[in-house]
Amino acid sequence: MKLFYCFVAVVLLNVIACCVRGYQLKAAYSTRQKLLENQDDTLHMFVDKLPNMPKVYGYSYVHGVPKPKHIAVGMFMKKW
């Protein structure tokens, strides 16, 4: 019977520890989230919008089945 009570006590202590740890993690997460939101506002002015760029698909449909196609990606000759 003593063993049963010890087991119950250990289980209850573990449940309480998990609850406390979860609360601490949630508080740390909310603090971290607030810091990130503040940084997002200040960094937004340094970011340019991305231009509309064409999509290059690496496949084509042959008889309704997608098949890979050859893509040549390179650079123009540039004098530095």
PDB file of C-alpha atoms in Angstrom:
ATOM      1  CA  MET A   1       0.000   0.000   0.000  1.00  0.00           C
ATOM      2  CA  LYS A   2       2.885   2.355   0.779  1.00  0.00           C
ATOM      3  CA  LEU A   3       4.297   1.686  -2.669  1.00  0.00           C
ATOM      4  CA  PHE A   4       1.003   2.738  -4.252  1.00  0.00           C
ATOM      5  CA  TYR A   5       0.961   6.038  -2.331  1.00  0.00           C
ATOM      6  CA  CYS A   6       4.583   6.713  -3.297  1.00  0.00           C
ATOM      7  CA  PHE A   7       3.721   6.048  -6.936  1.00  0.00           C
ATOM      8  CA  VAL A   8       0.724   8.410  -6.781  1.00  0.00           C
ATOM      9  CA  ALA A   9       2.857  11.095  -5.115  1.00  0.00           C
ATOM     10  CA  VAL A  10       5.549  10.810  -7.791  1.00  0.00           C
ATOM     11  CA  VAL A  11       2.959  11.021 -10.568  1.00  0.00           C
ATOM     12  CA  LEU A  12       1.326  14.083  -8.995  1.00  0.00           C
ATOM     13  CA  LEU A  13       4.686  15.813  -8.562  1.00  0.00           C
ATOM     14  CA  ASN A  14       5.523  15.152 -12.207  1.00  0.00           C
ATOM     15  CA  VAL A  15       2.167  16.548 -13.335  1.00  0.00           C
ATOM     16  CA  ILE A  16       2.666  19.677 -11.227  1.00  0.00           C
ATOM     17  CA  ALA A  17       6.223  20.117 -12.534  1.00  0.00           C
ATOM     18  CA  CYS A  18       5.005  19.798 -16.131  1.00  0.00           C
ATOM     19  CA  CYS A  19       2.281  22.386 -15.545  1.00  0.00           C
ATOM     20  CA  VAL A  20       4.727  24.856 -14.002  1.00  0.00           C
ATOM     21  CA  ARG A  21       7.261  24.261 -16.780  1.00  0.00           C
ATOM     22  CA  GLY A  22       4.551  24.758 -19.411  1.00  0.00           C
ATOM     23  CA  TYR A  23       3.495  28.037 -17.810  1.00  0.00           C
ATOM     24  CA  GLN A  24       7.104  29.247 -17.771  1.00  0.00           C
ATOM     25  CA  LEU A  25       7.554  28.291 -21.426  1.00  0.00           C
ATOM     26  CA  LYS A  26       4.340  30.098 -22.371  1.00  0.00           C
ATOM     27  CA  ALA A  27       5.485  33.255 -20.550  1.00  0.00           C
ATOM     28  CA  ALA A  28       8.891  33.109 -22.234  1.00  0.00           C
ATOM     29  CA  TYR A  29       7.220  32.560 -25.609  1.00  0.00           C
ATOM     30  CA  SER A  30       4.945  35.581 -25.209  1.00  0.00           C
ATOM     31  CA  THR A  31       7.894  37.786 -24.203  1.00  0.00           C
ATOM     32  CA  ARG A  32       9.903  36.557 -27.182  1.00  0.00           C
ATOM     33  CA  GLN A  33       6.905  37.131 -29.468  1.00  0.00           C
ATOM     34  CA  LYS A  34       6.574  40.749 -28.295  1.00  0.00           C
ATOM     35  CA  LEU A  35      10.270  41.375 -28.962  1.00  0.00           C
ATOM     36  CA  LEU A  36       9.978  39.921 -32.452  1.00  0.00           C
ATOM     37  CA  GLU A  37       6.917  42.052 -33.223  1.00  0.00           C
ATOM     38  CA  ASN A  38       8.792  45.192 -32.172  1.00  0.00           C
ATOM     39  CA  GLN A  39      11.762  44.240 -34.360  1.00  0.00           C
ATOM     40  CA  ASP A  40       9.438  43.552 -37.280  1.00  0.00           C
ATOM     41  CA  ASP A  41       8.162  47.128 -37.195  1.00  0.00           C
ATOM     42  CA  THR A  42      11.656  48.623 -37.197  1.00  0.00           C
ATOM     43  CA  LEU A  43      13.148  46.282 -39.817  1.00  0.00           C
ATOM     44  CA  HIS A  44      10.237  46.658 -42.234  1.00  0.00           C
ATOM     45  CA  MET A  45      11.604  49.944 -43.582  1.00  0.00           C
ATOM     46  CA  PHE A  46      14.839  48.253 -44.742  1.00  0.00           C
ATOM     47  CA  VAL A  47      13.130  45.575 -46.850  1.00  0.00           C
ATOM     48  CA  ASP A  48      12.292  46.176 -50.513  1.00  0.00           C
ATOM     49  CA  LYS A  49       9.314  44.576 -52.191  1.00  0.00           C
ATOM     50  CA  LEU A  50      10.190  41.689 -54.476  1.00  0.00           C
ATOM     51  CA  PRO A  51       9.573  42.308 -58.176  1.00  0.00           C
ATOM     52  CA  ASN A  52       7.228  40.080 -60.153  1.00  0.00           C
ATOM     53  CA  MET A  53       9.536  37.465 -61.590  1.00  0.00           C
ATOM     54  CA  PRO A  54       8.521  34.815 -64.107  1.00  0.00           C
ATOM     55  CA  LYS A  55       8.255  31.262 -62.856  1.00  0.00           C
ATOM     56  CA  VAL A  56      10.491  28.687 -64.486  1.00  0.00           C
ATOM     57  CA  TYR A  57       8.871  25.289 -64.418  1.00  0.00           C
ATOM     58  CA  GLY A  58      11.207  22.308 -64.527  1.00  0.00           C
ATOM     59  CA  TYR A  59       8.606  20.059 -66.070  1.00  0.00           C
ATOM     60  CA  SER A  60       6.207  19.877 -68.976  1.00  0.00           C
ATOM     61  CA  TYR A  61       3.165  17.717 -69.581  1.00  0.00           C
ATOM     62  CA  VAL A  62       3.470  14.944 -72.161  1.00  0.00           C
ATOM     63  CA  HIS A  63       0.228  13.010 -72.720  1.00  0.00           C
ATOM     64  CA  GLY A  64      -1.090  14.373 -69.415  1.00  0.00           C
ATOM     65  CA  VAL A  65       1.909  13.159 -67.396  1.00  0.00           C
ATOM     66  CA  PRO A  66       4.484  15.598 -65.982  1.00  0.00           C
ATOM     67  CA  LYS A  67       7.951  14.947 -67.419  1.00  0.00           C
ATOM     68  CA  PRO A  68      11.192  16.735 -66.480  1.00  0.00           C
ATOM     69  CA  LYS A  69      12.609  19.109 -69.048  1.00  0.00           C
ATOM     70  CA  HIS A  70      16.071  20.531 -69.616  1.00  0.00           C
ATOM     71  CA  ILE A  71      16.741  23.902 -68.034  1.00  0.00           C
ATOM     72  CA  ALA A  72      19.917  25.835 -68.813  1.00  0.00           C
ATOM     73  CA  VAL A  73      20.698  28.421 -66.167  1.00  0.00           C
ATOM     74  CA  GLY A  74      23.681  30.676 -66.750  1.00  0.00           C
ATOM     75  CA  MET A  75      25.069  34.178 -66.545  1.00  0.00           C
ATOM     76  CA  PHE A  76      25.894  36.705 -69.208  1.00  0.00           C
ATOM     77  CA  MET A  77      29.532  37.549 -69.794  1.00  0.00           C
ATOM     78  CA  LYS A  78      30.317  40.448 -67.501  1.00  0.00           C
ATOM     79  CA  LYS A  79      33.456  42.558 -67.318  1.00  0.00           C
ATOM     80  CA  TRP A  80      34.220  43.509 -63.721  1.00  0.00           C
TER      81      TRP A  80
END
